[in-house]
PDB file of C-alpha atoms in Angstrom:
ATOM      1  CA  LYS P  18      -0.265   0.271   0.141  1.00 74.00           C
ATOM      2  CA  TYR P  19       2.902   2.095   0.802  1.00 77.00           C
ATOM      3  CA  MET P  20       4.602   1.924  -2.321  1.00 82.00           C
ATOM      4  CA  VAL P  21       1.245   1.982  -4.100  1.00 84.00           C
ATOM      5  CA  ASN P  22       0.463   5.291  -2.452  1.00 84.00           C
ATOM      6  CA  ILE P  23       4.494   6.536  -3.296  1.00 85.00           C
ATOM      7  CA  TRP P  24       4.277   6.034  -6.659  1.00 87.00           C
ATOM      8  CA  GLU P  25       0.249   7.438  -7.073  1.00 88.00           C
ATOM      9  CA  ARG P  26       1.695  10.610  -6.059  1.00 85.00           C
ATOM     10  CA  GLU P  27       5.480  10.553  -8.110  1.00 85.00           C
ATOM     11  CA  LEU P  28       2.591  10.043 -11.169  1.00 87.00           C
ATOM     12  CA  ASN P  29       0.404  12.420 -10.881  1.00 86.00           C
ATOM     13  CA  LYS P  30       1.405  15.094  -8.360  1.00 78.00           C
ATOM     14  CA  GLU P  31       4.934  15.468  -9.253  1.00 80.00           C
ATOM     15  CA  ASN P  32       4.346  14.334 -13.009  1.00 82.00           C
ATOM     16  CA  LYS P  33       7.459  11.731 -12.840  1.00 83.00           C
ATOM     17  CA  LYS P  34       7.750   9.927 -15.816  1.00 82.00           C
ATOM     18  CA  GLU P  35       9.877   7.635 -14.166  1.00 87.00           C
ATOM     19  CA  LEU P  36       9.144   5.771 -10.792  1.00 87.00           C
ATOM     20  CA  THR P  37      11.500   5.158  -7.439  1.00 86.00           C
ATOM     21  CA  PRO P  38      12.923   2.181  -7.274  1.00 87.00           C
ATOM     22  CA  ILE P  39      11.493   1.310  -3.063  1.00 84.00           C
ATOM     23  CA  ILE P  40      13.125  -2.237  -1.363  1.00 81.00           C
ATOM     24  CA  PRO P  41      10.747  -2.724   1.540  1.00 80.00           C
ATOM     25  CA  VAL P  42      12.510  -3.538   4.924  1.00 76.00           C
ATOM     26  CA  ILE P  43       9.719  -4.226   7.549  1.00 75.00           C
ATOM     27  CA  PHE P  44      10.855  -3.930  11.665  1.00 71.00           C
ATOM     28  CA  TYR P  45       8.781  -6.032  13.648  1.00 72.00           C
ATOM     29  CA  HIS P  46       8.638  -5.751  17.142  1.00 64.00           C
ATOM     30  CA  GLY P  47       5.920  -7.231  18.567  1.00 66.00           C
ATOM     31  CA  GLU P  48       5.491  -8.790  21.644  1.00 65.00           C
ATOM     32  CA  LYS P  49       4.325 -11.813  19.752  1.00 70.00           C
ATOM     33  CA  ARG P  50       6.271 -14.163  17.250  1.00 70.00           C
ATOM     34  CA  TRP P  51       5.249 -12.854  13.240  1.00 68.00           C
ATOM     35  CA  GLU P  52       3.300 -15.451  12.087  1.00 68.00           C
ATOM     36  CA  THR P  53       1.426 -13.699   9.262  1.00 66.00           C
ATOM     37  CA  VAL P  54       1.748 -14.529   5.487  1.00 66.00           C
ATOM     38  CA  LYS P  55       4.964 -13.856   3.961  1.00 67.00           C
ATOM     39  CA  SER P  56       3.440 -13.250  -0.002  1.00 73.00           C
ATOM     40  CA  LEU P  57       0.352 -12.766  -1.455  1.00 73.00           C
ATOM     41  CA  ALA P  58       0.940 -16.011  -2.870  1.00 76.00           C
ATOM     42  CA  ASP P  59       0.489 -17.572   0.307  1.00 76.00           C
ATOM     43  CA  ILE P  60      -3.323 -16.210   0.696  1.00 75.00           C
ATOM     44  CA  THR P  61      -4.041 -16.864  -3.434  1.00 82.00           C
ATOM     45  CA  ARG P  62      -7.098 -19.752  -4.022  1.00 84.00           C
ATOM     46  CA  GLY P  63      -5.445 -21.915  -6.497  1.00 84.00           C
ATOM     47  CA  ILE P  64      -1.707 -21.093  -6.163  1.00 81.00           C
ATOM     48  CA  LYS P  65      -0.993 -24.976  -5.085  1.00 83.00           C
ATOM     49  CA  GLU P  66      -2.792 -26.644  -8.051  1.00 87.00           C
ATOM     50  CA  TYR P  67      -1.272 -24.065 -10.372  1.00 85.00           C
ATOM     51  CA  PRO P  68       1.712 -22.520  -9.390  1.00 84.00           C
ATOM     52  CA  GLU P  69       2.690 -21.354 -13.138  1.00 85.00           C
ATOM     53  CA  LEU P  70       0.276 -18.523 -11.827  1.00 81.00           C
ATOM     54  CA  LYS P  71       2.706 -16.644  -9.573  1.00 81.00           C
ATOM     55  CA  LYS P  72       4.018 -15.164 -12.342  1.00 80.00           C
ATOM     56  CA  TYR P  73       0.726 -13.038 -12.955  1.00 79.00           C
ATOM     57  CA  LEU P  74       0.766 -11.599  -9.139  1.00 79.00           C
ATOM     58  CA  PRO P  75       2.247  -8.929  -8.226  1.00 77.00           C
ATOM     59  CA  LEU P  76       5.173 -10.888  -5.636  1.00 74.00           C
ATOM     60  CA  PHE P  77       7.007  -8.448  -4.133  1.00 76.00           C
ATOM     61  CA  LYS P  78      10.144  -9.309  -1.984  1.00 77.00           C
ATOM     62  CA  HIS P  79      10.447  -7.555   0.669  1.00 76.00           C
ATOM     63  CA  ILE P  80      13.347  -7.380   4.184  1.00 75.00           C
ATOM     64  CA  PHE P  81      12.445  -8.547   7.513  1.00 74.00           C
ATOM     65  CA  TYR P  82      14.119  -8.042  10.575  1.00 71.00           C
ATOM     66  CA  GLU P  83      11.881  -9.505  13.833  1.00 70.00           C
ATOM     67  CA  LEU P  84      13.204  -7.250  16.823  1.00 66.00           C
ATOM     68  CA  GLY P  85      12.828  -7.975  20.650  1.00 68.00           C
ATOM     69  CA  GLU P  86      15.788  -7.600  22.140  1.00 68.00           C
ATOM     70  CA  LEU P  87      18.264  -4.799  22.511  1.00 74.00           C
ATOM     71  CA  GLU P  88      21.376  -6.894  21.227  1.00 75.00           C
ATOM     72  CA  GLU P  89      19.104  -7.408  18.096  1.00 74.00           C
ATOM     73  CA  ILE P  90      18.747  -3.707  17.114  1.00 77.00           C
ATOM     74  CA  GLU P  91      22.524  -2.992  18.004  1.00 78.00           C
ATOM     75  CA  GLU P  92      23.287  -5.153  14.692  1.00 77.00           C
ATOM     76  CA  VAL P  93      21.730  -2.282  12.566  1.00 78.00           C
ATOM     77  CA  GLU P  94      24.290  -0.381  11.629  1.00 80.00           C
ATOM     78  CA  ASN P  95      22.298   2.674  10.558  1.00 78.00           C
ATOM     79  CA  LEU P  96      22.265   5.487  12.781  1.00 79.00           C
ATOM     80  CA  GLY P  97      19.102   6.570  12.533  1.00 75.00           C
ATOM     81  CA  LEU P  98      17.269   3.858  11.968  1.00 76.00           C
ATOM     82  CA  LYS P  99      18.947   2.343  15.003  1.00 80.00           C
ATOM     83  CA  VAL P 100      17.568   5.614  17.463  1.00 79.00           C
ATOM     84  CA  PHE P 101      13.680   4.789  15.586  1.00 74.00           C
ATOM     85  CA  LEU P 102      14.206   1.426  16.217  1.00 77.00           C
ATOM     86  CA  LEU P 103      15.150   2.088  19.892  1.00 79.00           C
ATOM     87  CA  SER P 104      12.657   4.191  20.733  1.00 74.00           C
ATOM     88  CA  LEU P 105      10.293   1.717  19.266  1.00 72.00           C
ATOM     89  CA  LEU P 106      11.235  -0.711  21.686  1.00 74.00           C
ATOM     90  CA  LEU P 107      11.181   1.743  24.598  1.00 71.00           C
ATOM     91  CA  ALA P 108       8.104   2.741  24.175  1.00 66.00           C
ATOM     92  CA  ARG P 109       6.576  -1.235  23.825  1.00 68.00           C
ATOM     93  CA  GLY P 110       7.837  -1.867  27.126  1.00 67.00           C
ATOM     94  CA  PHE P 111      11.224  -2.903  27.817  1.00 66.00           C
ATOM     95  CA  LYS P 112      12.317  -5.247  30.267  1.00 72.00           C
ATOM     96  CA  ASN P 113      14.515  -3.289  31.585  1.00 76.00           C
ATOM     97  CA  PRO P 114      13.515   0.421  30.492  1.00 74.00           C
ATOM     98  CA  LYS P 115      17.016   2.876  32.630  1.00 75.00           C
ATOM     99  CA  LEU P 116      19.044   0.827  30.556  1.00 78.00           C
ATOM    100  CA  LEU P 117      17.257   1.510  26.901  1.00 77.00           C
ATOM    101  CA  LEU P 118      16.999   4.623  27.270  1.00 77.00           C
ATOM    102  CA  LYS P 119      20.136   5.020  28.540  1.00 80.00           C
ATOM    103  CA  THR P 120      21.347   3.109  25.256  1.00 82.00           C
ATOM    104  CA  LEU P 121      18.920   5.354  23.703  1.00 80.00           C
ATOM    105  CA  LEU P 122      20.320   8.720  24.866  1.00 80.00           C
ATOM    106  CA  PHE P 123      23.709   7.840  24.044  1.00 82.00           C
ATOM    107  CA  TYR P 124      22.761   7.228  20.172  1.00 82.00           C
ATOM    108  CA  LEU P 125      21.150  10.491  20.162  1.00 78.00           C
ATOM    109  CA  ASP P 126      24.124  12.170  21.385  1.00 78.00           C
ATOM    110  CA  ASN P 127      25.708  10.997  18.467  1.00 78.00           C
ATOM    111  CA  ILE P 128      23.132  11.799  15.852  1.00 75.00           C
ATOM    112  CA  PRO P 129      24.311  13.803  12.848  1.00 73.00           C
ATOM    113  CA  GLY P 130      23.392  16.797  12.024  1.00 68.00           C
ATOM    114  CA  ASP P 131      21.478  15.838   9.014  1.00 67.00           C
ATOM    115  CA  TYR P 132      19.929  13.481  11.121  1.00 69.00           C
ATOM    116  CA  GLU P 133      18.267  16.853  13.739  1.00 69.00           C
ATOM    117  CA  TYR P 134      14.522  16.105  12.529  1.00 69.00           C
ATOM    118  CA  LEU P 135      14.774  11.920  13.640  1.00 71.00           C
ATOM    119  CA  PHE P 136      16.403  13.899  17.229  1.00 72.00           C
ATOM    120  CA  ILE P 137      13.377  15.927  17.756  1.00 72.00           C
ATOM    121  CA  ALA P 138      11.101  13.749  16.584  1.00 72.00           C
ATOM    122  CA  THR P 139      12.427  10.636  18.770  1.00 72.00           C
ATOM    123  CA  THR P 140      12.800  12.951  21.551  1.00 70.00           C
ATOM    124  CA  ILE P 141       9.820  13.383  21.747  1.00 69.00           C
ATOM    125  CA  TYR P 142       8.206  10.117  20.719  1.00 67.00           C
ATOM    126  CA  VAL P 143       9.847   8.909  24.315  1.00 68.00           C
ATOM    127  CA  PHE P 144       8.251  11.920  25.590  1.00 64.00           C
ATOM    128  CA  ASN P 145       5.038  11.351  24.754  1.00 64.00           C
ATOM    129  CA  LYS P 146       5.200   7.268  24.960  1.00 63.00           C
ATOM    130  CA  MET P 147       6.347   6.770  28.281  1.00 64.00           C
ATOM    131  CA  ASP P 148       5.712   7.819  31.937  1.00 63.00           C
ATOM    132  CA  ILE P 149       9.029   8.890  32.257  1.00 66.00           C
ATOM    133  CA  ASP P 150       9.260  12.269  34.480  1.00 68.00           C
ATOM    134  CA  LEU P 151      11.404  15.600  32.611  1.00 68.00           C
ATOM    135  CA  ASP P 152      13.433  15.632  36.002  1.00 73.00           C
ATOM    136  CA  GLU P 153      14.085  11.870  35.316  1.00 75.00           C
ATOM    137  CA  LEU P 154      15.220  12.265  31.415  1.00 73.00           C
ATOM    138  CA  MET P 155      17.695  15.397  32.711  1.00 73.00           C
ATOM    139  CA  GLU P 156      19.470  13.596  35.111  1.00 75.00           C
ATOM    140  CA  TYR P 157      19.953  10.399  32.841  1.00 74.00           C
ATOM    141  CA  ALA P 158      21.659  13.382  30.377  1.00 74.00           C
ATOM    142  CA  ARG P 159      23.687  14.522  33.453  1.00 74.00           C
ATOM    143  CA  GLU P 160      24.916  11.156  34.139  1.00 68.00           C
ATOM    144  CA  LEU P 161      26.051  10.028  30.412  1.00 64.00           C
ATOM    145  CA  ARG P 162      27.742  13.791  29.914  1.00 61.00           C
ATOM    146  CA  LEU P 163      26.158  14.125  26.419  1.00 65.00           C
ATOM    147  CA  GLU P 164      27.552  16.910  24.448  1.00 66.00           C
ATOM    148  CA  ARG P 165      24.007  17.280  23.589  1.00 73.00           C
ATOM    149  CA  ARG P 166      22.806  17.305  26.652  1.00 74.00           C
ATOM    150  CA  GLU P 167      21.825  20.488  26.842  1.00 75.00           C
ATOM    151  CA  ASP P 168      19.228  20.590  23.765  1.00 76.00           C
ATOM    152  CA  ILE P 169      17.828  17.699  25.131  1.00 74.00           C
ATOM    153  CA  MET P 170      17.652  19.589  28.588  1.00 73.00           C
ATOM    154  CA  THR P 171      16.134  23.085  26.605  1.00 74.00           C
ATOM    155  CA  LEU P 172      13.326  20.448  24.444  1.00 72.00           C
ATOM    156  CA  ALA P 173      12.673  18.785  27.893  1.00 69.00           C
ATOM    157  CA  GLU P 174      12.037  22.568  29.341  1.00 71.00           C
ATOM    158  CA  ARG P 175      10.174  23.789  26.160  1.00 70.00           C
ATOM    159  CA  LEU P 176       7.442  21.053  26.660  1.00 65.00           C
ATOM    160  CA  ARG P 177       7.101  22.025  30.478  1.00 64.00           C
ATOM    161  CA  GLY P 178       6.879  26.129  30.055  1.00 66.00           C
ATOM    162  CA  GLU P 179       4.555  24.993  26.367  1.00 60.00           C
ATOM    163  CA  GLY P 180       2.817  22.074  28.444  1.00 57.00           C
ATOM    164  CA  MET P 181       3.219  18.553  27.134  1.00 54.00           C
ATOM    165  CA  GLU P 182       0.728  18.755  24.559  1.00 57.00           C
ATOM    166  CA  LYS P 183       1.280  21.868  22.504  1.00 60.00           C
ATOM    167  CA  GLY P 184       5.347  21.811  23.344  1.00 57.00           C
ATOM    168  CA  ILE P 185       4.651  18.440  21.375  1.00 65.00           C
ATOM    169  CA  GLU P 186       2.923  19.357  18.762  1.00 70.00           C
ATOM    170  CA  LYS P 187       5.410  22.685  18.112  1.00 70.00           C
ATOM    171  CA  GLY P 188       8.411  19.891  17.900  1.00 71.00           C
ATOM    172  CA  ILE P 189       7.221  17.424  15.784  1.00 78.00           C
ATOM    173  CA  GLU P 190       5.949  20.251  13.770  1.00 81.00           C
ATOM    174  CA  LYS P 191       9.187  21.624  13.410  1.00 78.00           C
ATOM    175  CA  ALA P 192      10.274  17.642  12.961  1.00 77.00           C
ATOM    176  CA  ALA P 193       8.678  17.294  10.366  1.00 82.00           C
ATOM    177  CA  LEU P 194       9.645  21.096   8.600  1.00 84.00           C
ATOM    178  CA  ASN P 195      13.259  19.813   8.660  1.00 79.00           C
ATOM    179  CA  ALA P 196      13.139  16.305   6.836  1.00 79.00           C
ATOM    180  CA  LEU P 197      11.425  18.205   3.999  1.00 82.00           C
ATOM    181  CA  GLN P 198      14.449  20.681   3.991  1.00 79.00           C
ATOM    182  CA  LYS P 199      16.326  17.783   3.737  1.00 74.00           C
ATOM    183  CA  GLY P 200      14.680  15.991   0.907  1.00 75.00           C
ATOM    184  CA  LEU P 201      12.741  13.213   3.030  1.00 76.00           C
ATOM    185  CA  ASP P 202       9.575  11.748   1.242  1.00 79.00           C
ATOM    186  CA  ILE P 203       6.343  13.153   2.250  1.00 84.00           C
ATOM    187  CA  GLN P 204       4.793   9.185   3.506  1.00 79.00           C
ATOM    188  CA  ILE P 205       8.402   8.718   5.287  1.00 76.00           C
ATOM    189  CA  ILE P 206       7.696  11.659   7.731  1.00 81.00           C
ATOM    190  CA  ALA P 207       4.536  11.123   8.198  1.00 81.00           C
ATOM    191  CA  GLU P 208       5.128   7.110   9.519  1.00 74.00           C
ATOM    192  CA  ILE P 209       7.848   9.133  11.490  1.00 71.00           C
ATOM    193  CA  THR P 210       5.753  12.011  13.254  1.00 76.00           C
ATOM    194  CA  GLY P 211       2.605  10.570  12.820  1.00 74.00           C
ATOM    195  CA  LEU P 212       1.046  13.749  11.601  1.00 82.00           C
ATOM    196  CA  SER P 213      -1.078  13.419   8.492  1.00 86.00           C
ATOM    197  CA  VAL P 214      -0.151  13.276   5.037  1.00 87.00           C
ATOM    198  CA  GLU P 215      -1.853  16.141   4.123  1.00 88.00           C
ATOM    199  CA  ARG P 216      -0.337  18.857   7.079  1.00 88.00           C
ATOM    200  CA  ILE P 217       3.117  17.757   6.222  1.00 88.00           C
ATOM    201  CA  GLU P 218       2.044  19.269   2.753  1.00 88.00           C
ATOM    202  CA  GLU P 219       0.547  22.377   4.627  1.00 88.00           C
ATOM    203  CA  LEU P 220       4.419  22.458   6.346  1.00 87.00           C
ATOM    204  CA  LYS P 221       6.338  22.267   2.186  1.00 86.00           C
ATOM    205  CA  LYS P 222       3.841  25.053   0.978  1.00 84.00           C
ATOM    206  CA  LYS P 223       5.686  27.412   3.649  1.00 79.00           C
ATOM    207  CA  LEU P 224       9.577  26.257   2.418  1.00 78.00           C
ATOM    208  CA  ASN P 225       8.289  27.176  -0.994  1.00 67.00           C
TER     209      ASN P 225
END
């Protein structure tokens, strides 16, 4: 569905003559083991009796990762993706949330400037999803001696001063604008920030 939406937008709204290649990657972080079908052929009637029908089906291959433990996420090489996955694991309810939070803060400290939007979005995501006291979070930052601890504290104070809900909304929109400036796809920004595609398109108009 996401792939088709991206291609439809490229054809209909952006008038592109060539489509962007998309490699589907699934990161599963649920509590139960992944047991769903792996391809459309698995649930298509008659395929077992007539396997030659497979060539007429849209059989997209994908890369699949089942991430249930901290060690599995540590193996992911891309730093930005690693931070995003750690935040998902933290929000789901990791068995040792303090250890995971410190690990997440460590990687946030190493996020390069080009990933500023991810730093903001991930920090706000943790605030929004976790039952965490802002003083406790800032104490973690001090203990780790993060180079970016002032960024985290400034963001935390802003959320406290403006009110959690209002502060989160402003921070997420800032992250979306930053991602748009970096050329990130609108659909991906929507997935990361939780904003609607329509709202992101409105924000994009402000940049033009």
